[in-house]
Structure formats: structure tokens, C-alpha cells
Tab-separated table of C-alpha atoms and ligand atoms in Angstrom:
chain	number	residue	atom	x	y	z
A	1	MET	CA	28.479	25.510	18.530
A	2	ALA	CA	27.812	29.255	18.452
A	3	GLY	CA	26.194	29.335	21.900
A	4	GLY	CA	28.989	27.313	23.471
A	5	LEU	CA	31.456	30.244	23.692
A	6	CYS	CA	31.225	31.959	27.046
A	7	THR	CA	31.522	35.733	27.162
A	8	GLN	CA	31.244	37.810	30.325
A	9	GLY	CA	27.976	37.344	32.159
A	10	GLU	CA	26.378	35.407	29.294
A	11	SER	CA	24.863	31.954	29.593
A	12	THR	CA	26.812	29.088	28.045
A	13	MET	CA	23.520	27.456	27.083
A	14	PRO	CA	22.733	27.558	23.380
A	15	THR	CA	19.437	29.180	22.480
A	16	PRO	CA	16.726	26.822	21.152
A	17	GLN	CA	17.328	28.311	17.711
A	18	GLU	CA	21.065	27.523	17.919
A	19	GLN	CA	20.346	24.004	19.117
A	20	MET	CA	17.992	23.513	16.210
A	21	GLN	CA	20.496	24.790	13.699
A	22	GLU	CA	23.273	22.613	15.057
A	23	GLU	CA	21.043	19.572	14.902
A	24	PHE	CA	19.980	20.305	11.349
A	25	ALA	CA	23.648	20.712	10.458
A	26	ASN	CA	24.236	17.217	11.876
A	27	ILE	CA	21.344	15.750	9.942
A	28	PHE	CA	22.563	17.378	6.735
A	29	LYS	CA	26.057	16.065	7.427
A	30	VAL	CA	24.739	12.517	7.624
A	31	GLU	CA	22.424	12.998	4.656
A	32	GLY	CA	25.326	14.682	2.861
A	33	LEU	CA	27.499	11.601	3.268
A	34	ALA	CA	24.781	9.406	1.883
A	35	TRP	CA	23.791	11.750	-0.920
A	36	GLY	CA	27.448	12.279	-1.665
A	37	ASP	CA	27.709	8.550	-2.406
A	38	PRO	CA	27.238	8.800	-6.195
A	39	THR	CA	25.914	5.241	-6.432
A	40	ILE	CA	23.094	5.837	-3.993
A	41	ALA	CA	22.448	9.281	-5.453
A	42	ALA	CA	21.981	7.732	-8.913
A	43	ALA	CA	19.657	5.024	-7.573
A	44	ARG	CA	17.548	7.568	-5.722
A	45	ALA	CA	17.078	9.729	-8.803
A	46	SER	CA	16.003	6.810	-11.002
A	47	ALA	CA	12.391	5.898	-11.741
A	48	THR	CA	13.479	2.253	-11.914
A	49	PRO	CA	16.388	1.796	-9.486
A	50	GLN	CA	15.752	-1.918	-8.835
A	51	GLN	CA	18.401	-3.346	-11.184
A	52	MET	CA	20.970	-0.928	-9.751
A	53	TYR	CA	20.380	-2.300	-6.255
A	54	VAL	CA	20.654	-5.889	-7.498
A	55	ASP	CA	23.998	-5.025	-9.135
A	56	LEU	CA	25.238	-3.262	-6.004
A	57	THR	CA	24.506	-6.263	-3.795
A	58	ALA	CA	26.067	-8.653	-6.312
A	59	GLU	CA	29.211	-6.534	-6.247
A	60	SER	CA	29.300	-6.245	-2.468
A	61	PRO	CA	26.471	-6.578	0.075
A	62	VAL	CA	28.254	-4.120	2.396
A	63	THR	CA	30.481	-1.323	1.118
A	64	TYR	CA	32.635	1.120	3.025
A	65	VAL	CA	31.977	4.455	1.320
A	66	GLY	CA	34.404	6.546	3.399
A	67	ASP	CA	34.125	8.955	6.325
A	68	GLY	CA	33.194	6.141	8.734
A	69	PHE	CA	30.151	5.286	6.642
A	70	PHE	CA	28.954	1.856	5.416
A	71	ARG	CA	26.288	1.186	2.764
A	72	ILE	CA	24.360	-2.059	3.354
A	73	THR	CA	22.065	-3.477	0.664
A	74	SER	CA	21.607	-7.204	1.341
A	75	MET	CA	18.578	-8.561	3.208
A	76	ALA	CA	20.570	-10.691	5.678
A	77	ASP	CA	22.855	-7.805	6.663
A	78	VAL	CA	20.076	-5.194	6.901
A	79	VAL	CA	17.964	-7.500	9.084
A	80	ALA	CA	20.953	-8.328	11.302
A	81	VAL	CA	21.780	-4.631	11.827
A	82	THR	CA	18.200	-3.735	12.725
A	83	ARG	CA	18.042	-6.530	15.316
A	84	ASN	CA	21.408	-5.858	16.952
A	85	HIS	CA	21.323	-4.388	20.474
A	86	ASP	CA	24.722	-2.757	19.878
A	87	VAL	CA	23.221	-0.603	17.139
A	88	VAL	CA	21.296	2.635	17.749
A	89	GLN	CA	18.956	4.635	15.586
A	90	GLY	CA	19.839	8.183	16.604
A	91	SER	CA	16.993	10.259	15.044
A	92	THR	CA	16.240	13.514	16.796
A	93	TYR	CA	12.964	15.355	17.068
A	94	LEU	CA	12.477	18.049	14.418
A	95	GLY	CA	15.604	20.102	14.781
A	96	SER	CA	16.091	19.637	18.524
A	97	ASP	CA	18.686	17.602	20.389
A	98	ARG	CA	15.946	15.377	21.843
A	99	PRO	CA	15.364	11.921	20.398
A	100	ALA	CA	12.317	11.516	18.196
A	101	ILE	CA	9.866	9.240	20.017
A	102	PRO	CA	9.944	6.330	19.495
A	103	LEU	CA	12.285	6.315	16.464
A	104	GLY	CA	15.309	7.900	18.143
A	105	LEU	CA	15.111	5.717	21.267
A	106	ASP	CA	16.640	2.281	21.690
A	107	GLY	CA	16.619	-0.630	24.128
A	108	PRO	CA	14.133	-0.930	27.024
A	109	ILE	CA	12.982	2.698	26.886
A	110	HIS	CA	12.090	2.326	23.197
A	111	LYS	CA	10.085	-0.780	24.121
A	112	GLN	CA	8.133	1.165	26.752
A	113	TYR	CA	7.031	3.815	24.265
A	114	ARG	CA	6.121	1.175	21.661
A	115	HIS	CA	4.108	-0.595	24.342
A	116	MET	CA	2.165	2.632	24.862
A	117	LEU	CA	1.713	3.482	21.159
A	118	ASP	CA	1.195	0.044	19.558
A	119	PRO	CA	-2.401	-0.479	20.822
A	120	VAL	CA	-3.512	2.789	19.183
A	121	PHE	CA	-2.331	1.635	15.749
A	122	THR	CA	-3.448	-2.022	15.616
A	123	ALA	CA	-5.301	-3.234	12.509
A	124	LYS	CA	-8.504	-3.519	14.572
A	125	ARG	CA	-8.309	0.049	15.910
A	126	ILE	CA	-7.501	1.402	12.455
A	127	GLU	CA	-10.149	-0.526	10.443
A	128	PRO	CA	-13.070	1.887	11.142
A	129	LEU	CA	-11.131	4.697	9.443
A	130	GLY	CA	-11.712	2.939	6.106
A	131	ALA	CA	-15.065	4.686	5.546
A	132	GLN	CA	-13.474	8.089	6.071
A	133	VAL	CA	-10.569	7.311	3.734
A	134	LEU	CA	-13.049	6.178	1.060
A	135	GLN	CA	-15.147	9.318	1.404
A	136	LEU	CA	-12.111	11.593	1.205
A	137	ALA	CA	-10.577	9.708	-1.739
A	138	ASN	CA	-13.861	10.145	-3.639
A	139	GLN	CA	-14.259	13.796	-2.659
A	140	LEU	CA	-10.819	14.573	-4.027
A	141	ILE	CA	-11.565	12.623	-7.227
A	142	ASP	CA	-14.811	14.645	-7.617
A	143	GLY	CA	-12.615	17.742	-7.860
A	144	PHE	CA	-10.816	16.649	-11.045
A	145	ILE	CA	-12.502	13.630	-12.686
A	146	ALA	CA	-14.456	15.684	-15.230
A	147	LYS	CA	-11.246	17.335	-16.510
A	148	GLY	CA	-9.889	13.992	-17.726
A	149	GLU	CA	-6.499	14.852	-16.282
A	150	CYS	CA	-4.810	15.890	-13.047
A	151	ASP	CA	-1.492	16.080	-11.300
A	152	ALA	CA	-2.290	12.997	-9.259
A	153	TYR	CA	0.554	13.593	-6.812
A	154	LYS	CA	-0.446	17.137	-5.900
A	155	GLU	CA	-4.222	16.752	-6.169
A	156	TRP	CA	-4.733	13.306	-4.670
A	157	CYS	CA	-1.696	11.471	-3.234
A	158	GLU	CA	-0.538	14.355	-1.027
A	159	PRO	CA	-3.769	15.752	0.432
A	160	LEU	CA	-5.287	12.356	1.258
A	161	PRO	CA	-2.953	11.160	4.063
A	162	SER	CA	-2.467	14.692	5.393
A	163	ILE	CA	-6.190	15.277	5.853
A	164	ILE	CA	-6.610	11.813	7.406
A	165	PHE	CA	-3.739	12.654	9.806
A	166	LEU	CA	-5.464	15.898	10.878
A	167	SER	CA	-8.682	13.996	11.395
A	168	ILE	CA	-7.062	11.247	13.527
A	169	MET	CA	-5.328	13.900	15.613
A	170	GLY	CA	-8.566	15.872	16.030
A	171	LEU	CA	-7.115	19.003	14.424
A	172	PRO	CA	-9.130	21.331	12.150
A	173	LEU	CA	-9.065	20.062	8.573
A	174	ASP	CA	-8.770	23.586	7.203
A	175	GLU	CA	-5.214	23.655	8.618
A	176	TYR	CA	-4.270	21.335	5.763
A	177	GLU	CA	-2.550	24.022	3.646
A	178	ASN	CA	-0.344	25.114	6.563
A	179	PHE	CA	0.639	21.589	7.602
A	180	HIS	CA	1.315	20.672	4.009
A	181	ARG	CA	3.551	23.701	3.389
A	182	PHE	CA	5.497	23.463	6.639
A	183	LYS	CA	5.922	19.688	6.385
A	184	ASN	CA	7.354	20.109	2.868
A	185	LEU	CA	9.726	22.808	4.095
A	186	ILE	CA	10.994	20.540	6.863
A	187	LEU	CA	11.429	17.561	4.546
A	188	GLY	CA	13.093	19.684	1.869
A	189	ASN	CA	10.319	18.957	-0.658
A	190	GLU	CA	9.538	22.647	-1.191
A	191	ASP	CA	11.156	24.195	-4.244
A	192	LEU	CA	12.795	27.305	-2.789
A	193	GLY	CA	14.610	28.219	-5.984
A	194	GLY	CA	18.192	29.371	-5.638
A	195	ILE	CA	18.041	30.812	-2.117
A	196	GLU	CA	21.110	30.854	0.157
A	197	PRO	CA	21.589	27.897	2.572
A	198	ASP	CA	21.219	30.254	5.597
A	199	GLU	CA	17.907	31.515	4.300
A	200	LYS	CA	16.796	27.951	3.628
A	201	MET	CA	17.737	26.963	7.171
A	202	ALA	CA	15.852	29.968	8.552
A	203	ARG	CA	12.696	28.953	6.691
A	204	THR	CA	12.996	25.357	7.871
A	205	THR	CA	13.470	26.538	11.454
A	206	GLU	CA	10.450	28.794	11.088
A	207	ALA	CA	8.410	25.812	9.857
A	208	VAL	CA	9.487	23.695	12.850
A	209	MET	CA	8.617	26.561	15.212
A	210	TRP	CA	5.188	27.019	13.634
A	211	ILE	CA	4.346	23.355	14.026
A	212	GLN	CA	5.627	23.297	17.637
A	213	ARG	CA	3.586	26.389	18.511
A	214	TYR	CA	0.528	24.936	16.837
A	215	PHE	CA	0.671	21.603	18.697
A	216	ASN	CA	1.457	23.409	21.964
A	217	ALA	CA	-1.473	25.804	21.683
A	218	ASP	CA	-3.849	22.960	20.852
A	219	LEU	CA	-2.654	20.918	23.856
A	220	ASP	CA	-2.951	24.018	26.110
A	221	ALA	CA	-6.559	24.513	25.008
A	222	ARG	CA	-7.442	20.881	25.630
A	223	GLU	CA	-5.977	20.948	29.122
A	224	GLN	CA	-8.644	23.503	30.020
A	225	GLU	CA	-11.514	21.341	28.742
A	226	ALA	CA	-13.640	19.456	31.267
A	227	THR	CA	-14.316	16.481	28.972
A	228	PRO	CA	-11.534	14.988	26.871
A	229	ARG	CA	-12.281	14.695	23.178
A	230	ASP	CA	-12.182	11.333	21.411
A	231	ASP	CA	-9.036	11.860	19.353
A	232	MET	CA	-5.282	11.374	19.392
A	233	MET	CA	-4.384	14.814	20.795
A	234	SER	CA	-6.609	14.277	23.838
A	235	TRP	CA	-5.428	10.680	24.203
A	236	LEU	CA	-1.830	11.919	24.491
A	237	LEU	CA	-2.786	14.126	27.450
A	238	SER	CA	-3.894	11.089	29.435
A	239	ALA	CA	-1.420	8.515	28.062
A	240	GLU	CA	1.066	6.911	30.429
A	241	VAL	CA	4.416	5.341	29.811
A	242	ASP	CA	5.835	3.067	32.498
A	243	GLY	CA	3.324	4.446	35.014
A	244	HIS	CA	3.945	8.155	34.423
A	245	ARG	CA	1.952	10.704	32.460
A	246	LEU	CA	3.686	12.116	29.412
A	247	GLY	CA	5.407	15.489	29.811
A	248	ARG	CA	4.746	18.198	27.225
A	249	THR	CA	8.074	17.711	25.437
A	250	GLU	CA	7.420	13.970	25.143
A	251	MET	CA	4.035	14.743	23.568
A	252	LEU	CA	5.661	17.130	21.094
A	253	ASP	CA	8.396	14.622	20.274
A	254	ILE	CA	5.773	11.974	19.507
A	255	LEU	CA	3.552	14.326	17.500
A	256	GLY	CA	6.435	15.627	15.398
A	257	LEU	CA	7.492	12.115	14.470
A	258	LEU	CA	3.964	10.918	13.672
A	259	MET	CA	3.527	13.863	11.368
A	260	ILE	CA	6.805	13.366	9.541
A	261	ALA	CA	6.482	9.560	9.482
A	262	GLY	CA	2.859	9.404	8.406
A	263	LEU	CA	2.262	12.112	5.828
A	264	ASP	CA	4.916	11.807	3.163
A	265	THR	CA	5.318	8.048	3.336
A	266	VAL	CA	1.737	7.285	2.310
A	267	ALA	CA	1.693	10.095	-0.276
A	268	ALA	CA	4.941	8.841	-1.803
A	269	SER	CA	3.701	5.232	-1.854
A	270	LEU	CA	0.475	6.255	-3.605
A	271	GLY	CA	2.557	8.216	-6.119
A	272	CYS	CA	4.963	5.326	-6.826
A	273	PHE	CA	2.142	2.773	-7.080
A	274	LEU	CA	-0.144	4.862	-9.317
A	275	SER	CA	2.780	5.616	-11.566
A	276	PHE	CA	3.646	1.908	-11.841
A	277	LEU	CA	0.018	0.953	-12.520
A	278	ALA	CA	-0.408	3.761	-15.082
A	279	SER	CA	2.420	2.308	-17.140
A	280	HIS	CA	1.516	-1.395	-16.665
A	281	PRO	CA	-2.073	-1.643	-17.989
A	282	ASP	CA	-2.290	-5.450	-17.765
A	283	GLN	CA	-1.368	-5.494	-14.079
A	284	ARG	CA	-3.717	-2.565	-13.430
A	285	GLN	CA	-6.586	-4.325	-15.178
A	286	ARG	CA	-6.254	-7.241	-12.759
A	287	LEU	CA	-6.921	-4.848	-9.849
A	288	VAL	CA	-9.796	-3.163	-11.661
A	289	ASN	CA	-11.379	-6.588	-12.293
A	290	ASP	CA	-10.731	-7.905	-8.793
A	291	PRO	CA	-10.309	-5.293	-6.038
A	292	THR	CA	-9.705	-8.068	-3.482
A	293	LEU	CA	-6.282	-8.478	-5.111
A	294	THR	CA	-5.295	-4.930	-4.124
A	295	ARG	CA	-4.035	-5.869	-0.648
A	296	SER	CA	-1.485	-8.368	-1.976
A	297	ALA	CA	-0.632	-6.031	-4.880
A	298	ILE	CA	0.233	-3.361	-2.303
A	299	GLU	CA	2.637	-5.745	-0.545
A	300	GLU	CA	4.346	-6.499	-3.833
A	301	LEU	CA	4.509	-2.849	-4.901
A	302	MET	CA	5.818	-1.952	-1.447
A	303	ARG	CA	8.594	-4.498	-2.019
A	304	TYR	CA	9.402	-3.490	-5.585
A	305	GLU	CA	9.060	0.295	-5.263
A	306	SER	CA	10.321	0.564	-1.636
A	307	PRO	CA	9.155	4.188	-1.296
A	308	VAL	CA	11.106	4.598	1.978
A	309	THR	CA	14.464	3.752	0.488
A	310	GLN	CA	16.822	3.726	3.447
A	311	GLY	CA	17.431	4.398	7.125
A	312	TYR	CA	20.505	5.107	9.197
A	313	ARG	CA	22.079	3.382	12.177
A	314	ILE	CA	25.149	3.895	14.335
A	315	ALA	CA	27.274	1.017	15.720
A	316	LYS	CA	27.819	1.498	19.479
A	317	ALA	CA	30.278	-1.420	19.571
A	318	ASP	CA	32.229	-3.375	16.960
A	319	ILE	CA	29.849	-5.642	15.044
A	320	ASP	CA	30.296	-8.508	12.569
A	321	LEU	CA	27.707	-8.839	9.835
A	322	PRO	CA	26.424	-12.078	8.231
A	323	SER	CA	28.326	-11.223	5.035
A	324	GLY	CA	31.544	-11.302	7.088
A	325	VAL	CA	32.144	-7.540	7.106
A	326	HIS	CA	33.443	-6.045	10.352
A	327	VAL	CA	31.902	-2.683	11.275
A	328	PRO	CA	33.916	-0.769	13.899
A	329	ALA	CA	32.218	1.010	16.825
A	330	GLY	CA	31.205	4.575	15.953
A	331	SER	CA	30.497	3.817	12.274
A	332	TRP	CA	27.391	5.112	10.534
A	333	MET	CA	25.436	2.661	8.415
A	334	LEU	CA	23.050	3.403	5.575
A	335	ILE	CA	20.641	0.469	5.582
A	336	SER	CA	18.901	0.108	2.270
A	337	TRP	CA	15.346	-1.263	2.470
A	338	SER	CA	15.263	-0.815	-1.326
A	339	GLY	CA	18.316	-3.034	-1.777
A	340	ALA	CA	17.125	-5.717	0.640
A	341	ASN	CA	13.719	-5.833	-1.079
A	342	VAL	CA	15.236	-6.887	-4.406
A	343	ASP	CA	17.958	-9.120	-2.975
A	344	PRO	CA	17.949	-12.327	-5.088
A	345	ALA	CA	18.979	-14.263	-1.968
A	346	ALA	CA	15.669	-13.270	-0.351
A	347	PHE	CA	13.208	-13.267	-3.300
A	348	VAL	CA	12.741	-15.475	-6.360
A	349	ASP	CA	12.842	-13.286	-9.509
A	350	PRO	CA	13.098	-10.067	-7.488
A	351	LEU	CA	12.728	-7.869	-10.573
A	352	THR	CA	9.380	-9.417	-11.528
A	353	VAL	CA	6.320	-7.708	-10.079
A	354	ASP	CA	4.038	-10.567	-9.102
A	355	PHE	CA	0.821	-9.622	-7.300
A	356	ASP	CA	0.425	-13.293	-6.288
A	357	ARG	CA	3.881	-13.539	-4.653
A	358	LYS	CA	3.664	-15.735	-1.577
A	359	PRO	CA	5.333	-15.489	0.838
A	360	ASN	CA	6.390	-11.883	0.499
A	361	PRO	CA	8.659	-11.072	3.450
A	362	HIS	CA	9.533	-7.564	2.194
A	363	ILE	CA	10.847	-4.962	4.598
A	364	GLY	CA	9.311	-1.859	2.995
A	365	PHE	CA	8.001	-1.075	6.503
A	366	ALA	CA	11.477	-1.801	7.944
A	367	SER	CA	12.681	-4.745	9.995
A	368	GLY	CA	13.787	-5.183	13.584
A	369	PHE	CA	13.133	-2.998	16.588
A	370	HIS	CA	11.915	0.099	14.717
A	371	ARG	CA	9.475	-1.667	12.410
A	372	CYS	CA	6.854	0.834	11.256
A	373	LEU	CA	4.256	1.729	13.867
A	374	GLY	CA	1.814	2.947	11.218
A	375	SER	CA	1.915	0.013	8.783
A	376	HIS	CA	-1.750	-0.960	9.380
A	377	LEU	CA	-2.881	2.610	8.848
A	378	ALA	CA	-0.715	2.881	5.735
A	379	ARG	CA	-2.030	-0.381	4.294
A	380	LEU	CA	-5.619	0.670	4.926
A	381	GLU	CA	-5.154	4.095	3.344
A	382	LEU	CA	-3.366	2.618	0.321
A	383	SER	CA	-5.846	-0.182	-0.365
A	384	VAL	CA	-9.037	1.841	0.169
A	385	ALA	CA	-7.687	4.764	-1.842
A	386	LEU	CA	-6.421	2.696	-4.791
A	387	ASN	CA	-9.693	0.767	-5.010
A	388	ALA	CA	-11.634	4.059	-4.943
A	389	TRP	CA	-9.456	5.390	-7.762
A	390	HIS	CA	-9.899	2.256	-9.881
A	391	ALA	CA	-13.681	2.243	-9.362
A	392	ARG	CA	-13.906	5.786	-10.764
A	393	ILE	CA	-10.897	5.992	-13.120
A	394	PRO	CA	-10.061	2.501	-14.386
A	395	ASN	CA	-8.124	3.511	-17.517
A	396	TYR	CA	-5.414	6.056	-16.992
A	397	ARG	CA	-1.947	6.739	-18.311
A	398	ILE	CA	0.930	9.094	-17.777
A	399	ALA	CA	0.455	12.237	-19.896
A	400	GLU	CA	2.351	11.993	-23.173
A	401	GLY	CA	5.744	13.648	-23.273
A	402	THR	CA	6.170	13.479	-19.494
A	403	GLU	CA	9.341	12.102	-18.045
A	404	LEU	CA	8.715	11.485	-14.378
A	405	VAL	CA	11.371	12.752	-11.977
A	406	TYR	CA	11.762	10.800	-8.745
A	407	SER	CA	13.362	12.386	-5.710
A	408	GLY	CA	13.539	12.294	-1.922
A	409	ASN	CA	13.312	9.653	0.762
A	410	PRO	CA	10.517	8.579	0.675
A	411	ARG	CA	11.070	8.570	-3.068
A	412	ALA	CA	8.227	9.799	-5.237
A	413	PRO	CA	7.351	11.406	-8.554
A	414	HIS	CA	6.421	14.776	-7.037
A	415	ASN	CA	4.651	15.672	-10.284
A	416	LEU	CA	2.474	12.907	-11.681
A	417	PRO	CA	0.359	14.111	-14.625
A	418	LEU	CA	-2.211	11.423	-15.433
A	419	VAL	CA	-4.844	11.484	-18.193
A	420	TRP	CA	-7.952	9.377	-18.836
A	421	SER	CA	-10.986	9.464	-21.080
B	501	HEM	C1	3.463	3.504	3.191
B	501	HEM	C2	3.676	4.202	4.273
B	501	HEM	C3	4.812	3.983	5.244
B	501	HEM	C4	6.045	3.425	5.034
B	501	HEM	C5	6.604	2.851	3.731
B	501	HEM	C6	6.746	3.488	6.307
B	501	HEM	C7	8.017	3.009	6.513
B	501	HEM	C8	8.685	3.061	7.725
B	501	HEM	C9	10.043	2.639	7.916
B	501	HEM	C10	10.958	2.081	6.830
B	501	HEM	C11	10.344	2.834	9.221
B	501	HEM	C12	11.675	2.535	9.911
B	501	HEM	C13	12.571	3.751	9.937
B	501	HEM	C14	13.930	3.402	10.501
B	501	HEM	O1	14.080	2.385	11.164
B	501	HEM	O2	14.874	4.170	10.280
B	501	HEM	C15	9.167	3.374	9.863
B	501	HEM	C16	9.078	3.671	11.196
B	501	HEM	C17	8.007	4.349	11.749
B	501	HEM	N1	6.824	4.665	11.129
B	501	HEM	FE1	6.331	4.259	9.237
B	501	HEM	N2	5.937	4.072	7.234
B	501	HEM	C18	4.742	4.381	6.639
B	501	HEM	C19	3.645	4.972	7.219
B	501	HEM	C20	3.560	5.368	8.522
B	501	HEM	C21	2.408	5.996	9.118
B	501	HEM	C22	1.072	6.271	8.414
B	501	HEM	C23	2.735	6.277	10.409
B	501	HEM	C24	1.858	6.962	11.416
B	501	HEM	C25	1.335	6.412	12.397
B	501	HEM	C26	4.096	5.792	10.632
B	501	HEM	C27	4.779	5.870	11.815
B	501	HEM	C28	6.040	5.346	12.031
B	501	HEM	C29	6.733	5.452	13.302
B	501	HEM	C30	6.226	6.118	14.564
B	501	HEM	C31	7.957	4.812	13.126
B	501	HEM	C32	9.053	4.604	14.171
B	501	HEM	C33	8.852	3.259	14.845
B	501	HEM	C34	9.863	2.978	15.937
B	501	HEM	O3	10.862	3.669	16.030
B	501	HEM	O4	9.641	2.043	16.718
B	501	HEM	N3	4.549	5.255	9.463
B	501	HEM	N4	8.177	3.501	8.926
């Protein structure tokens, strides 16, 4: 670490910038191992990776890919890893060395933060947001419907969850462009052309700093207000975990995670689902004819498309998996939600998309201790938005000559040109 070398009279403490860079280097190292696995890299780049995951699991449900790294694709093994108390998650808050809250915490302390956050995201608390999602979905559609075409990802899938996030937080909606740009820089979605890695890192760090400063300034302003506002930012200022008020860094660590966890995941899911429905007119027509089917269609598309493809875990102790593989302490594990969701041992005909599938125990929202906090919000946004789209634009298709390119985790077609008449 650059700041770790002591010279006369200088502090041995790394600067925040150095800490951030070291942490990003660690994240990239882990991502690098996974992306360097050519099998996973190929699956991630494919518009239809499902068969590849089935083949991988048939070959070996758990594979040692080198460098202390295991790839796990079977449902039984993924579920066992995510429910094992000797396994930790290890995510840090945007470029710091602090754990993201609650994702980077484990054990009893993780439970305490979930206990605090869960009531804010129950289905009942989230339901009233439906009217706002509907209004926004329609407003965005108003902007392009007359053209008969749009880039659905950029003009609809991306802005919708971001604007809803700002609204839930109680932040000004006209900050959308900034949040959108900085979030994409942090997640590596922004096309920066051929710039040097150092320059790329500097821009990412700048994005993290901007978001930190923004949240901090907003919280500072609210602390001066006599009456708390009825939104998430003000709620955080009075929230308690295990009998103590949250400190400012805890608030920032929660806010950073909610932003990263909530914005791209819903956008990517909308992108994957619209793309599927655009190229499967018979299935789409069923939803147009009967919007009450949309909820179960979303569960099935969540299973089949698995927009959040994988997570990571670290074994604190030696563990033995259901498939019989021994994972030594200190190993990293890539746990593939995408693989588990098409595991023939868990689903009948996993490669068939069946909107009537029952039961549908998919783990598109993860399994185990870190199961998605925002799944009710995500389901509401997805179902209200897709029904709004189908009510206004029932017949749509992917623009001729377009070959969709999927990338990222969450995976998505970041350009999705759709046409309709
Ligand atoms: C379709 C949309 C979404 C999908 C597919 C999704 C998926 C996931 C997955 C797979 C995880 C587990 C990550 C891991 O264990 O490594 C997770 C965790 C999480 N998600 Fe979501 N998510 C979605 C939307 C949201 C939204 C809208 C929010 C905002 C409230 C959110 C907040 C979280 C949080 C806070 C965690 C960490 C939970 C914990 O550590 O206990 N997610 N999500």
C-alpha cells in the first residue's frame, strides 16, 4: 500500500484516496479472477447463456478454476454456501475498507442491520409506490411513443428505477443525470474509450467522492431542520440499530449500497425481460391479454434470465459441499445464481420459459443470509412498469439488423432498440 511506507515525520495512515484505490484494486483482482475464467466470461457475454450453465453443471457442479477460486453452479451447492456460517460475504462500501451495510456484514451484526432495514422494504410498505411507478413509466413512454421507436434501455429501463430511488430517498429528481452518470462510472458501465487504467481509476474515485459529498451535504442540511421529512434520508437520521443511533459513516455505507443494489438491478431486469418479450411474441401476447399473469411471468423471467448472475463468498473455515467437493479455508467462491436457476436437479425443463411454472423456487434474488432486501420493491417496479408498457405498446420488436450485446453483472443489453407501429 502506498501510504503504508513510513518516511520521517509522516503519518503511516493511508489517505482516504489511497484506501479507496487499494480497495478498488482488490475488487478488480477478484473480478479479474472471475472474468479471467473464460467459461464464465463467455456465458456473461451471451444473450442466451442458459444452455452453457446447464452444460457446466452437468460437467461439474463445483470447479476449481485456480488461484484459490471455486466456481459453483448447482442449486444445492449455491444454497449450502449461502447458508453456511463459516462463509463470509466480504463486500466493501464504495471504494473504502468499510463493509457495505448490510451486504458486507455477516453473523449477528448482519442480522441486526437487517432487522432495522427489513420493515422499511416489506411488500406492504412498498405497495403505495405503485401509483408513482405507473405515472413515471407512462411519462417516460410519452416522451418516445409517437416516434415508433426508442432505445428502450436508455430511455426507459434506466431512468425509471433511478428516479424512483431519488424519490424514495427524498432527493431532488433533477439530480437524476448526475446520479446516473456517477453510478455508471462506479459500476464500469460508462464507455470511457481507450483511456489509461490510472485515469479510469481516478474518474471512478471522483464519482465515489461526488456521491459521498452529495449524501453528506444532504444529511447535514436535514440535521438542521426542526421537523424531519417523510423520506428515507430523514428516516436514516433517526434509525437505531441494537439501541444506538446510526453514525454518519454507517448511514453512508447503507446509502451507497442501496444505490448500487437498487438502480442497475431493476434497469437490467427490465432490459432482459423486454428483450425476451420482444422476441417471443406469443408469450408477450399472453401478458398483453392478461396483465394479472405479469407477476408470475416476472418470477419465471427472473429465473431464466437471472439478471444478477453471480455473487462472491469467502470460506473462513474448511467446508464440504453437498456435491462432495472440499473447499479449503481462505478460498474465494463465485456462486452462480444463473447456474442454479437452470439446474435440472432443481427445475423441470429448466430451459423452457413457462409463465405458469409452480412452484418456482428460483434464487434470482439470492438465497441464504443475504437474500435481497429490495425484492418487493423490485417486483413492484417490474410488474407495474411492464404492464404500463404493454397497455401503451403491445406490439414491439427488436429493430431489424440489431444484434444485442449483453454485458455486466447485472447482465443487460445496454442498447435495446425497439420498434413498433
Ligand atoms: C430485479 C432487481 C434486483 C435483483 C435481481 C437483486 C438481486 C440481489 C441479489 C442476487 C443479492 C445478493 C447479493 C449477494 O449475496 O452477493 C441482493 C442483495 C441485496 N439487494 Fe437486491 N436485487 C434487486 C433489487 C434491489 C433493490 C431495488 C434494492 C433496494 C432496496 C436492493 C437491495 C439489496 C440489498 C440491500 C442487498 C443486500 C442484502 C443483505 O446483505 O442482507 N436490491 N440483491
